[in-house]
PDB file of C-alpha atoms in Angstrom:
ATOM      1  CA  MET A  28      15.174  18.019  23.494  1.00 65.00           C
ATOM      2  CA  ASN A  29      11.754  15.550  23.241  1.00 84.00           C
ATOM      3  CA  GLU A  30      10.184  15.031  19.787  1.00 86.00           C
ATOM      4  CA  PRO A  31       7.495  17.289  20.003  1.00 86.00           C
ATOM      5  CA  GLU A  32       9.727  20.253  20.892  1.00 90.00           C
ATOM      6  CA  PHE A  33      11.882  19.224  17.585  1.00 91.00           C
ATOM      7  CA  ILE A  34       8.851  19.168  15.553  1.00 91.00           C
ATOM      8  CA  ALA A  35       7.678  22.308  16.763  1.00 90.00           C
ATOM      9  CA  ARG A  36      10.726  23.926  15.580  1.00 92.00           C
ATOM     10  CA  LEU A  37      10.606  22.252  12.312  1.00 91.00           C
ATOM     11  CA  GLN A  38       7.342  23.609  11.787  1.00 90.00           C
ATOM     12  CA  GLN A  39       8.401  27.039  12.613  1.00 91.00           C
ATOM     13  CA  GLY A  40      10.811  26.684   9.819  1.00 91.00           C
ATOM     14  CA  ASP A  41      14.000  26.216  11.797  1.00 92.00           C
ATOM     15  CA  GLU A  42      16.912  25.428   9.313  1.00 92.00           C
ATOM     16  CA  THR A  43      19.199  24.274  12.039  1.00 93.00           C
ATOM     17  CA  ALA A  44      16.493  21.861  12.903  1.00 94.00           C
ATOM     18  CA  PHE A  45      15.987  20.650   9.904  1.00 94.00           C
ATOM     19  CA  SER A  46      19.810  20.244   9.524  1.00 94.00           C
ATOM     20  CA  GLN A  47      19.800  17.928  12.614  1.00 94.00           C
ATOM     21  CA  LEU A  48      17.080  15.987  11.122  1.00 95.00           C
ATOM     22  CA  VAL A  49      18.975  15.336   8.104  1.00 95.00           C
ATOM     23  CA  ASP A  50      22.184  14.336   9.396  1.00 94.00           C
ATOM     24  CA  GLY A  51      20.414  12.244  11.997  1.00 94.00           C
ATOM     25  CA  TRP A  52      18.478  10.436   9.058  1.00 96.00           C
ATOM     26  CA  LYS A  53      20.113  10.603   6.237  1.00 96.00           C
ATOM     27  CA  ASP A  54      21.979   7.201   6.355  1.00 96.00           C
ATOM     28  CA  ARG A  55      18.765   5.318   7.253  1.00 97.00           C
ATOM     29  CA  VAL A  56      16.545   6.506   5.033  1.00 97.00           C
ATOM     30  CA  PHE A  57      19.451   5.733   2.154  1.00 97.00           C
ATOM     31  CA  ASN A  58      19.735   2.603   3.226  1.00 97.00           C
ATOM     32  CA  THR A  59      15.989   1.773   3.326  1.00 97.00           C
ATOM     33  CA  ALA A  60      15.929   3.361  -0.203  1.00 97.00           C
ATOM     34  CA  LEU A  61      18.791   1.450  -1.441  1.00 96.00           C
ATOM     35  CA  GLY A  62      17.725  -1.752   0.058  1.00 95.00           C
ATOM     36  CA  LEU A  63      13.914  -1.511  -1.983  1.00 95.00           C
ATOM     37  CA  ILE A  64      15.103   0.247  -5.221  1.00 94.00           C
ATOM     38  CA  GLN A  65      18.284  -1.485  -5.427  1.00 94.00           C
ATOM     39  CA  HIS A  66      20.233   1.484  -7.211  1.00 94.00           C
ATOM     40  CA  HIS A  67      22.325   3.587  -5.863  1.00 93.00           C
ATOM     41  CA  GLU A  68      21.693   7.091  -7.938  1.00 94.00           C
ATOM     42  CA  ASP A  69      17.670   6.071  -7.710  1.00 94.00           C
ATOM     43  CA  ALA A  70      18.344   5.910  -3.806  1.00 95.00           C
ATOM     44  CA  GLU A  71      19.936   8.934  -3.657  1.00 95.00           C
ATOM     45  CA  ASP A  72      17.132  10.817  -5.094  1.00 95.00           C
ATOM     46  CA  ILE A  73      14.789   8.910  -3.117  1.00 96.00           C
ATOM     47  CA  THR A  74      16.775  10.267   0.051  1.00 96.00           C
ATOM     48  CA  GLN A  75      16.652  13.865  -1.065  1.00 96.00           C
ATOM     49  CA  GLU A  76      13.051  13.559  -2.277  1.00 95.00           C
ATOM     50  CA  VAL A  77      11.883  12.427   1.552  1.00 96.00           C
ATOM     51  CA  PHE A  78      13.602  15.274   2.954  1.00 96.00           C
ATOM     52  CA  ILE A  79      12.215  17.941   0.770  1.00 95.00           C
ATOM     53  CA  SER A  80       9.122  16.466   1.319  1.00 94.00           C
ATOM     54  CA  VAL A  81       9.306  16.443   4.994  1.00 94.00           C
ATOM     55  CA  TRP A  82      10.119  20.235   4.836  1.00 93.00           C
ATOM     56  CA  LYS A  83       7.364  21.004   2.673  1.00 91.00           C
ATOM     57  CA  SER A  84       4.469  18.775   4.691  1.00 90.00           C
ATOM     58  CA  ILE A  85       5.691  19.265   8.225  1.00 90.00           C
ATOM     59  CA  ASP A  86       2.729  20.590   9.065  1.00 87.00           C
ATOM     60  CA  GLU A  87       0.640  17.793   7.923  1.00 84.00           C
ATOM     61  CA  TYR A  88       2.729  15.270  10.367  1.00 85.00           C
ATOM     62  CA  ARG A  89       0.272  13.452  13.024  1.00 79.00           C
ATOM     63  CA  ALA A  90       1.597  12.802  16.032  1.00 74.00           C
ATOM     64  CA  ASP A  91       0.322   9.141  15.930  1.00 77.00           C
ATOM     65  CA  ALA A  92       3.409   7.686  14.964  1.00 82.00           C
ATOM     66  CA  GLY A  93       7.023   8.895  15.376  1.00 89.00           C
ATOM     67  CA  ILE A  94       9.013  10.951  13.220  1.00 91.00           C
ATOM     68  CA  GLY A  95      11.256   7.979  12.123  1.00 93.00           C
ATOM     69  CA  THR A  96       8.118   6.211  11.482  1.00 94.00           C
ATOM     70  CA  TRP A  97       6.828   8.899   9.795  1.00 93.00           C
ATOM     71  CA  LEU A  98      10.205   9.115   7.420  1.00 95.00           C
ATOM     72  CA  TYR A  99      10.518   5.405   6.954  1.00 96.00           C
ATOM     73  CA  ARG A 100       6.572   5.915   5.469  1.00 95.00           C
ATOM     74  CA  ILE A 101       7.794   8.238   3.122  1.00 95.00           C
ATOM     75  CA  THR A 102      10.780   6.700   1.992  1.00 97.00           C
ATOM     76  CA  VAL A 103       8.982   2.929   1.563  1.00 97.00           C
ATOM     77  CA  SER A 104       6.260   5.054  -0.361  1.00 96.00           C
ATOM     78  CA  ARG A 105       8.622   7.123  -2.746  1.00 96.00           C
ATOM     79  CA  SER A 106      10.626   3.827  -3.347  1.00 96.00           C
ATOM     80  CA  LEU A 107       7.362   1.938  -3.894  1.00 95.00           C
ATOM     81  CA  ASP A 108       6.324   4.954  -6.718  1.00 94.00           C
ATOM     82  CA  LEU A 109       9.493   4.118  -8.174  1.00 94.00           C
ATOM     83  CA  MET A 110       9.378   0.980  -8.499  1.00 91.00           C
ATOM     84  CA  ARG A 111       5.741   1.025 -10.118  1.00 90.00           C
ATOM     85  CA  LYS A 112       7.057   3.630 -12.517  1.00 90.00           C
ATOM     86  CA  LYS A 113       9.745   1.045 -13.662  1.00 86.00           C
ATOM     87  CA  LYS A 114       7.771  -1.865 -14.179  1.00 82.00           C
ATOM     88  CA  ALA A 115       5.483   0.749 -16.077  1.00 82.00           C
ATOM     89  CA  ARG A 116       8.176   1.971 -18.283  1.00 79.00           C
ATOM     90  CA  LYS A 117       9.185  -1.955 -18.625  1.00 75.00           C
ATOM     91  CA  ARG A 118       5.966  -2.918 -19.743  1.00 72.00           C
ATOM     92  CA  PHE A 119       6.237  -0.459 -22.583  1.00 69.00           C
ATOM     93  CA  ALA A 120       9.703  -0.672 -23.706  1.00 68.00           C
ATOM     94  CA  PHE A 121       8.791  -2.482 -26.422  1.00 64.00           C
ATOM     95  CA  LEU A 122       6.833   0.585 -27.671  1.00 65.00           C
ATOM     96  CA  LYS A 123      10.107   2.791 -27.020  1.00 64.00           C
ATOM     97  CA  LEU A 124      12.293   0.367 -29.513  1.00 63.00           C
ATOM     98  CA  ILE A 125       9.944   1.933 -32.443  1.00 63.00           C
ATOM     99  CA  TRP A 126      11.387   5.312 -31.655  1.00 61.00           C
ATOM    100  CA  ARG A 127      15.014   4.005 -30.763  1.00 59.00           C
ATOM    101  CA  SER A 128      17.693   1.934 -32.365  1.00 52.00           C
ATOM    102  CA  GLU A 129      19.219   0.664 -29.082  1.00 50.00           C
ATOM    103  CA  PRO A 130      17.375  -0.490 -25.991  1.00 46.00           C
ATOM    104  CA  GLU A 131      17.369   1.382 -22.785  1.00 46.00           C
ATOM    105  CA  LEU A 132      19.473  -0.348 -20.354  1.00 41.00           C
ATOM    106  CA  GLU A 133      16.767  -0.660 -17.527  1.00 43.00           C
ATOM    107  CA  GLU A 134      17.042  -3.941 -16.333  1.00 48.00           C
ATOM    108  CA  ILE A 135      19.048  -3.394 -13.005  1.00 50.00           C
ATOM    109  CA  PRO A 136      22.520  -5.507 -13.356  1.00 54.00           C
ATOM    110  CA  ASP A 137      23.587  -7.487 -10.410  1.00 78.00           C
ATOM    111  CA  PHE A 138      22.993  -5.325  -7.291  1.00 86.00           C
ATOM    112  CA  ILE A 139      25.422  -5.944  -4.364  1.00 87.00           C
ATOM    113  CA  HIS A 140      24.537  -3.680  -1.251  1.00 91.00           C
ATOM    114  CA  PRO A 141      28.171  -1.827  -0.242  1.00 92.00           C
ATOM    115  CA  GLY A 142      27.712  -3.463   3.313  1.00 91.00           C
ATOM    116  CA  VAL A 143      27.729  -7.290   2.248  1.00 91.00           C
ATOM    117  CA  GLN A 144      31.088  -9.108   3.271  1.00 88.00           C
ATOM    118  CA  LEU A 145      33.341  -9.513   0.241  1.00 88.00           C
ATOM    119  CA  GLU A 146      33.139 -13.807   0.469  1.00 89.00           C
ATOM    120  CA  ARG A 147      29.220 -13.275   0.347  1.00 91.00           C
ATOM    121  CA  LYS A 148      28.919 -11.054  -2.369  1.00 91.00           C
ATOM    122  CA  GLN A 149      28.080 -13.936  -4.848  1.00 91.00           C
ATOM    123  CA  ASP A 150      25.061 -15.133  -2.864  1.00 92.00           C
ATOM    124  CA  ALA A 151      24.093 -11.862  -1.756  1.00 94.00           C
ATOM    125  CA  ALA A 152      23.519 -10.776  -5.506  1.00 93.00           C
ATOM    126  CA  ALA A 153      21.718 -14.142  -6.116  1.00 93.00           C
ATOM    127  CA  LEU A 154      19.236 -13.194  -2.994  1.00 94.00           C
ATOM    128  CA  PHE A 155      18.582  -9.562  -3.923  1.00 95.00           C
ATOM    129  CA  ALA A 156      17.761 -10.702  -7.588  1.00 94.00           C
ATOM    130  CA  ALA A 157      15.207 -12.784  -5.720  1.00 94.00           C
ATOM    131  CA  VAL A 158      14.173 -10.173  -3.742  1.00 95.00           C
ATOM    132  CA  ARG A 159      13.168  -8.133  -6.632  1.00 93.00           C
ATOM    133  CA  LYS A 160      10.746 -10.746  -7.750  1.00 92.00           C
ATOM    134  CA  LEU A 161       8.676 -10.696  -4.826  1.00 95.00           C
ATOM    135  CA  PRO A 162       5.574  -8.931  -4.271  1.00 94.00           C
ATOM    136  CA  ASP A 163       5.668  -5.212  -3.043  1.00 94.00           C
ATOM    137  CA  GLN A 164       4.298  -5.712   0.637  1.00 95.00           C
ATOM    138  CA  GLN A 165       6.991  -9.052   1.051  1.00 96.00           C
ATOM    139  CA  ARG A 166       9.661  -7.190  -0.454  1.00 96.00           C
ATOM    140  CA  ILE A 167       9.056  -3.939   1.557  1.00 96.00           C
ATOM    141  CA  ALA A 168       8.879  -6.297   4.898  1.00 97.00           C
ATOM    142  CA  TYR A 169      11.986  -8.213   4.029  1.00 97.00           C
ATOM    143  CA  SER A 170      13.865  -5.266   3.167  1.00 96.00           C
ATOM    144  CA  LEU A 171      13.217  -3.590   6.250  1.00 97.00           C
ATOM    145  CA  GLN A 172      14.071  -6.570   8.500  1.00 96.00           C
ATOM    146  CA  LYS A 173      16.934  -7.745   6.600  1.00 95.00           C
ATOM    147  CA  VAL A 174      18.578  -4.378   5.549  1.00 95.00           C
ATOM    148  CA  GLU A 175      17.245  -2.093   7.852  1.00 95.00           C
ATOM    149  CA  GLY A 176      17.467  -4.385  10.885  1.00 94.00           C
ATOM    150  CA  LEU A 177      14.208  -3.047  12.251  1.00 96.00           C
ATOM    151  CA  PRO A 178      12.059  -4.725  14.676  1.00 96.00           C
ATOM    152  CA  TYR A 179       8.786  -6.286  13.728  1.00 97.00           C
ATOM    153  CA  THR A 180       7.053  -3.859  16.160  1.00 96.00           C
ATOM    154  CA  GLU A 181       8.475  -0.865  13.877  1.00 96.00           C
ATOM    155  CA  ILE A 182       7.622  -2.665  10.455  1.00 97.00           C
ATOM    156  CA  ALA A 183       4.077  -3.183  11.732  1.00 97.00           C
ATOM    157  CA  LEU A 184       3.922   0.877  12.613  1.00 95.00           C
ATOM    158  CA  ILE A 185       5.248   1.665   9.115  1.00 96.00           C
ATOM    159  CA  LEU A 186       3.197  -0.737   7.033  1.00 96.00           C
ATOM    160  CA  GLU A 187       0.280   0.616   9.454  1.00 94.00           C
ATOM    161  CA  THR A 188      -0.671  -3.266   9.695  1.00 95.00           C
ATOM    162  CA  THR A 189      -0.343  -5.713  13.080  1.00 96.00           C
ATOM    163  CA  VAL A 190       2.829  -7.628  14.240  1.00 97.00           C
ATOM    164  CA  PRO A 191       1.412 -11.211  12.904  1.00 97.00           C
ATOM    165  CA  ALA A 192       0.418  -9.900   9.398  1.00 97.00           C
ATOM    166  CA  VAL A 193       4.131  -8.815   9.219  1.00 97.00           C
ATOM    167  CA  GLU A 194       5.302 -12.138  10.717  1.00 97.00           C
ATOM    168  CA  SER A 195       3.245 -13.880   7.987  1.00 97.00           C
ATOM    169  CA  LEU A 196       4.575 -11.105   5.371  1.00 96.00           C
ATOM    170  CA  LEU A 197       8.261 -12.349   6.162  1.00 97.00           C
ATOM    171  CA  GLN A 198       7.296 -16.094   6.120  1.00 97.00           C
ATOM    172  CA  ARG A 199       5.792 -15.703   2.515  1.00 97.00           C
ATOM    173  CA  ALA A 200       8.690 -13.883   1.517  1.00 97.00           C
ATOM    174  CA  LYS A 201      11.402 -16.241   2.689  1.00 96.00           C
ATOM    175  CA  GLN A 202       9.106 -19.188   1.084  1.00 96.00           C
ATOM    176  CA  ASN A 203       8.965 -17.240  -2.135  1.00 96.00           C
ATOM    177  CA  LEU A 204      12.799 -16.593  -1.754  1.00 96.00           C
ATOM    178  CA  ARG A 205      13.638 -20.357  -1.387  1.00 95.00           C
ATOM    179  CA  LYS A 206      11.894 -21.445  -4.435  1.00 94.00           C
ATOM    180  CA  SER A 207      13.253 -18.298  -6.680  1.00 94.00           C
ATOM    181  CA  LEU A 208      16.838 -19.529  -5.484  1.00 94.00           C
ATOM    182  CA  ALA A 209      16.208 -23.236  -5.755  1.00 94.00           C
ATOM    183  CA  THR A 210      14.848 -22.449  -9.418  1.00 92.00           C
ATOM    184  CA  TYR A 211      18.337 -20.169  -9.888  1.00 91.00           C
ATOM    185  CA  TYR A 212      20.509 -22.658  -8.498  1.00 90.00           C
ATOM    186  CA  GLY A 213      19.125 -25.410 -10.393  1.00 88.00           C
ATOM    187  CA  LYS A 214      19.659 -23.679 -13.743  1.00 84.00           C
ATOM    188  CA  ASN A 215      23.308 -22.751 -12.762  1.00 79.00           C
ATOM    189  CA  LYS A 216      24.486 -25.508 -11.092  1.00 70.00           C
TER     190      LYS A 216
ATOM    191  CA  MET B  27      10.106 -33.753  -5.280  1.00 47.00           C
ATOM    192  CA  ARG B  28      13.229 -33.794  -3.276  1.00 54.00           C
ATOM    193  CA  LYS B  29      15.880 -30.935  -4.121  1.00 59.00           C
ATOM    194  CA  HIS B  30      19.890 -31.796  -4.583  1.00 75.00           C
ATOM    195  CA  PRO B  31      21.604 -31.348  -1.413  1.00 75.00           C
ATOM    196  CA  ASP B  32      24.006 -29.154  -2.855  1.00 87.00           C
ATOM    197  CA  ILE B  33      21.017 -26.584  -3.943  1.00 88.00           C
ATOM    198  CA  GLU B  34      19.662 -26.800  -0.802  1.00 91.00           C
ATOM    199  CA  GLN B  35      22.879 -25.427   0.929  1.00 92.00           C
ATOM    200  CA  LYS B  36      23.458 -23.005  -1.978  1.00 92.00           C
ATOM    201  CA  VAL B  37      19.691 -21.516  -1.151  1.00 94.00           C
ATOM    202  CA  GLU B  38      20.674 -21.424   2.882  1.00 94.00           C
ATOM    203  CA  ASP B  39      23.632 -19.677   2.202  1.00 93.00           C
ATOM    204  CA  ALA B  40      22.310 -17.189   0.030  1.00 93.00           C
ATOM    205  CA  LEU B  41      19.238 -16.472   2.436  1.00 95.00           C
ATOM    206  CA  ARG B  42      22.300 -15.987   5.150  1.00 94.00           C
ATOM    207  CA  SER B  43      24.491 -13.690   3.115  1.00 93.00           C
ATOM    208  CA  ILE B  44      23.332 -10.672   4.241  1.00 93.00           C
ATOM    209  CA  ASP B  45      22.960 -11.687   7.840  1.00 91.00           C
ATOM    210  CA  GLY B  46      24.449  -8.827   9.878  1.00 87.00           C
ATOM    211  CA  LEU B  47      24.860  -6.316   6.780  1.00 91.00           C
ATOM    212  CA  GLN B  48      26.526  -3.238   7.337  1.00 92.00           C
ATOM    213  CA  PRO B  49      24.050  -0.186   6.705  1.00 93.00           C
ATOM    214  CA  ALA B  50      24.779   1.791   3.601  1.00 94.00           C
ATOM    215  CA  GLU B  51      25.933   5.505   4.015  1.00 94.00           C
ATOM    216  CA  ALA B  52      24.101   8.275   2.267  1.00 93.00           C
ATOM    217  CA  PRO B  53      26.544  10.172  -0.064  1.00 91.00           C
ATOM    218  CA  PRO B  54      28.215  13.352   1.344  1.00 89.00           C
ATOM    219  CA  HIS B  55      26.964  16.725   0.388  1.00 89.00           C
ATOM    220  CA  LEU B  56      23.504  15.388   0.563  1.00 90.00           C
ATOM    221  CA  TYR B  57      22.149  18.372   3.035  1.00 91.00           C
ATOM    222  CA  THR B  58      23.762  20.932   0.029  1.00 91.00           C
ATOM    223  CA  ARG B  59      21.739  18.727  -2.753  1.00 91.00           C
ATOM    224  CA  ILE B  60      18.520  18.863  -0.518  1.00 92.00           C
ATOM    225  CA  ARG B  61      18.718  22.864  -0.097  1.00 91.00           C
ATOM    226  CA  ALA B  62      19.529  23.288  -3.785  1.00 91.00           C
ATOM    227  CA  GLY B  63      16.620  21.115  -4.036  1.00 89.00           C
ATOM    228  CA  LEU B  64      14.264  23.272  -2.205  1.00 88.00           C
ATOM    229  CA  GLU B  65      15.407  26.331  -3.812  1.00 86.00           C
ATOM    230  CA  LYS B  66      14.404  25.364  -7.372  1.00 79.00           C
ATOM    231  CA  PRO B  67      11.359  26.999  -8.514  1.00 73.00           C
ATOM    232  CA  VAL B  68       8.513  24.859  -8.721  1.00 69.00           C
ATOM    233  CA  GLU B  69       7.795  23.876 -12.219  1.00 70.00           C
ATOM    234  CA  SER B  70       4.555  25.753 -13.598  1.00 74.00           C
ATOM    235  CA  ASN B  71       1.802  23.765 -15.646  1.00 79.00           C
ATOM    236  CA  TRP B  72       2.759  25.086 -19.045  1.00 83.00           C
ATOM    237  CA  SER B  73       5.900  24.226 -18.651  1.00 81.00           C
ATOM    238  CA  TRP B  74       4.948  20.683 -18.123  1.00 81.00           C
ATOM    239  CA  ILE B  75       2.432  20.430 -20.839  1.00 85.00           C
ATOM    240  CA  ALA B  76       5.763  22.046 -22.959  1.00 85.00           C
ATOM    241  CA  SER B  77       7.751  19.444 -22.072  1.00 82.00           C
ATOM    242  CA  VAL B  78       5.654  16.595 -22.946  1.00 84.00           C
ATOM    243  CA  LEU B  79       4.787  18.004 -26.024  1.00 84.00           C
ATOM    244  CA  SER B  80       8.303  18.294 -26.941  1.00 83.00           C
ATOM    245  CA  LYS B  81       8.717  14.487 -26.478  1.00 84.00           C
ATOM    246  CA  PRO B  82       9.511  12.978 -29.879  1.00 85.00           C
ATOM    247  CA  SER B  83       6.923  10.157 -29.730  1.00 86.00           C
ATOM    248  CA  VAL B  84       4.210  12.672 -28.517  1.00 88.00           C
ATOM    249  CA  ALA B  85       5.040  15.314 -31.215  1.00 88.00           C
ATOM    250  CA  LEU B  86       5.028  12.511 -33.456  1.00 90.00           C
ATOM    251  CA  ALA B  87       1.715  10.820 -32.656  1.00 92.00           C
ATOM    252  CA  LEU B  88       0.199  14.297 -32.737  1.00 92.00           C
ATOM    253  CA  SER B  89       1.505  15.198 -36.202  1.00 92.00           C
ATOM    254  CA  ILE B  90      -0.218  11.418 -37.552  1.00 93.00           C
ATOM    255  CA  ILE B  91      -3.764  12.339 -35.640  1.00 94.00           C
ATOM    256  CA  LEU B  92      -3.351  15.912 -37.524  1.00 94.00           C
ATOM    257  CA  ILE B  93      -2.556  14.341 -40.928  1.00 94.00           C
ATOM    258  CA  ALA B  94      -5.115  11.727 -40.433  1.00 94.00           C
ATOM    259  CA  VAL B  95      -8.139  14.575 -39.692  1.00 94.00           C
ATOM    260  CA  ASN B  96      -6.777  16.697 -42.513  1.00 93.00           C
ATOM    261  CA  ALA B  97      -7.182  13.332 -45.008  1.00 92.00           C
ATOM    262  CA  TRP B  98     -10.507  12.989 -43.649  1.00 92.00           C
ATOM    263  CA  ILE B  99     -11.626  16.269 -44.001  1.00 90.00           C
ATOM    264  CA  ILE B 100     -10.001  16.716 -47.467  1.00 89.00           C
ATOM    265  CA  LEU B 101     -11.817  12.991 -48.887  1.00 87.00           C
ATOM    266  CA  GLY B 102     -14.975  13.898 -47.017  1.00 84.00           C
ATOM    267  CA  ASN B 103     -15.067  17.578 -49.604  1.00 82.00           C
ATOM    268  CA  GLN B 104     -14.081  15.636 -52.426  1.00 80.00           C
ATOM    269  CA  ARG B 105     -17.002  13.096 -52.017  1.00 77.00           C
ATOM    270  CA  ASN B 106     -19.516  16.116 -51.392  1.00 75.00           C
ATOM    271  CA  LEU B 107     -18.039  17.972 -54.707  1.00 76.00           C
ATOM    272  CA  THR B 108     -18.289  14.671 -56.815  1.00 77.00           C
ATOM    273  CA  ASP B 109     -22.065  14.472 -55.855  1.00 76.00           C
ATOM    274  CA  ASP B 110     -22.426  17.809 -56.354  1.00 77.00           C
ATOM    275  CA  LYS B 111     -20.905  18.041 -59.735  1.00 80.00           C
ATOM    276  CA  ASN B 112     -23.534  15.045 -60.652  1.00 81.00           C
ATOM    277  CA  ASP B 113     -26.256  16.882 -59.891  1.00 82.00           C
ATOM    278  CA  ARG B 114     -25.403  19.985 -61.688  1.00 83.00           C
ATOM    279  CA  VAL B 115     -24.507  17.897 -65.040  1.00 83.00           C
ATOM    280  CA  ALA B 116     -27.662  15.890 -64.098  1.00 85.00           C
ATOM    281  CA  ALA B 117     -29.911  19.259 -64.234  1.00 85.00           C
ATOM    282  CA  LEU B 118     -28.252  20.634 -67.261  1.00 82.00           C
ATOM    283  CA  ALA B 119     -29.078  17.263 -69.110  1.00 82.00           C
ATOM    284  CA  GLN B 120     -32.357  17.695 -68.127  1.00 81.00           C
ATOM    285  CA  GLU B 121     -32.707  21.109 -69.028  1.00 81.00           C
ATOM    286  CA  TYR B 122     -31.559  20.532 -72.490  1.00 81.00           C
ATOM    287  CA  HIS B 123     -33.093  17.279 -73.289  1.00 74.00           C
ATOM    288  CA  PHE B 124     -30.348  15.421 -73.536  1.00 69.00           C
ATOM    289  CA  ASP B 125     -31.701  12.555 -71.893  1.00 62.00           C
ATOM    290  CA  HIS B 126     -33.868  11.944 -74.527  1.00 60.00           C
ATOM    291  CA  PRO B 127     -31.263  11.773 -77.719  1.00 59.00           C
ATOM    292  CA  TYR B 128     -32.513  12.199 -81.303  1.00 59.00           C
ATOM    293  CA  PRO B 129     -33.058   9.298 -83.598  1.00 59.00           C
ATOM    294  CA  LEU B 130     -30.747  10.609 -86.033  1.00 60.00           C
ATOM    295  CA  GLU B 131     -27.829  10.265 -83.089  1.00 59.00           C
ATOM    296  CA  GLN B 132     -29.171   6.940 -82.776  1.00 60.00           C
ATOM    297  CA  ASN B 133     -28.081   5.901 -86.232  1.00 62.00           C
ATOM    298  CA  VAL B 134     -31.522   4.256 -86.620  1.00 58.00           C
ATOM    299  CA  PRO B 135     -31.618   3.381 -90.571  1.00 62.00           C
ATOM    300  CA  GLN B 136     -34.391   5.615 -92.224  1.00 59.00           C
ATOM    301  CA  PRO B 137     -37.012   4.573 -94.306  1.00 62.00           C
TER     302      PRO B 137
END
């Protein structure tokens, strides 16, 4: 079945088509959210929200991008929203301390992606911690390329930008990661 | 400044640590969770307002504001009451000529 037909079925409220969409895309949506958020439960919630959002707003789907690109865009957008909320919560955490005796454990501990090889876990934890410090656009581009394994053209479509812009984002991300990791290893010799 | 070769090696190792990463798999029963999420009733504005108001920090802040407004009103009324009382005393004093005491009351020695 081709994509327009599949979209038409979804727009008609076909639950079988929706179930097929979830089965076909759930792992990719979850993996993308996990790479960005670096938190298992939050990534699960985002995956759930993405598909609920797709079901509710399928009529707004524009055929200018494939359904995959649309799903990635929603995942990235939801993950960004959550990241910003978490940052804002962290900024006002001192206010919460007035009302609570114990601080909330918002800080993400060393995140290790389940797909990392055992012998590389320590290095990967340091890398993921450095990725968390990247600016949003660099973090998204880097995560989509390294965690989800997407090509530059697909990342450009998701971010609604050009391939050279994605290349530049990734180059800057790597420079920042090198600096961040060098500082980290310098302190933890 | 030249970096320590050990650190450079560690940085390179870290950058390569997620090469060939195996994608993570979504949890089982995700579809059931999605269906449950779709069937959940949409929260109305009133329930949202109630949930915000029931937060301890919001409730405490509102109580402080309420107490401050009450204190401001009470203090304002008291000031008006004192001014009013002073005016009435002054009027009474004027009416009974309390403002011009008799010479006897002033202990002025009489010839």
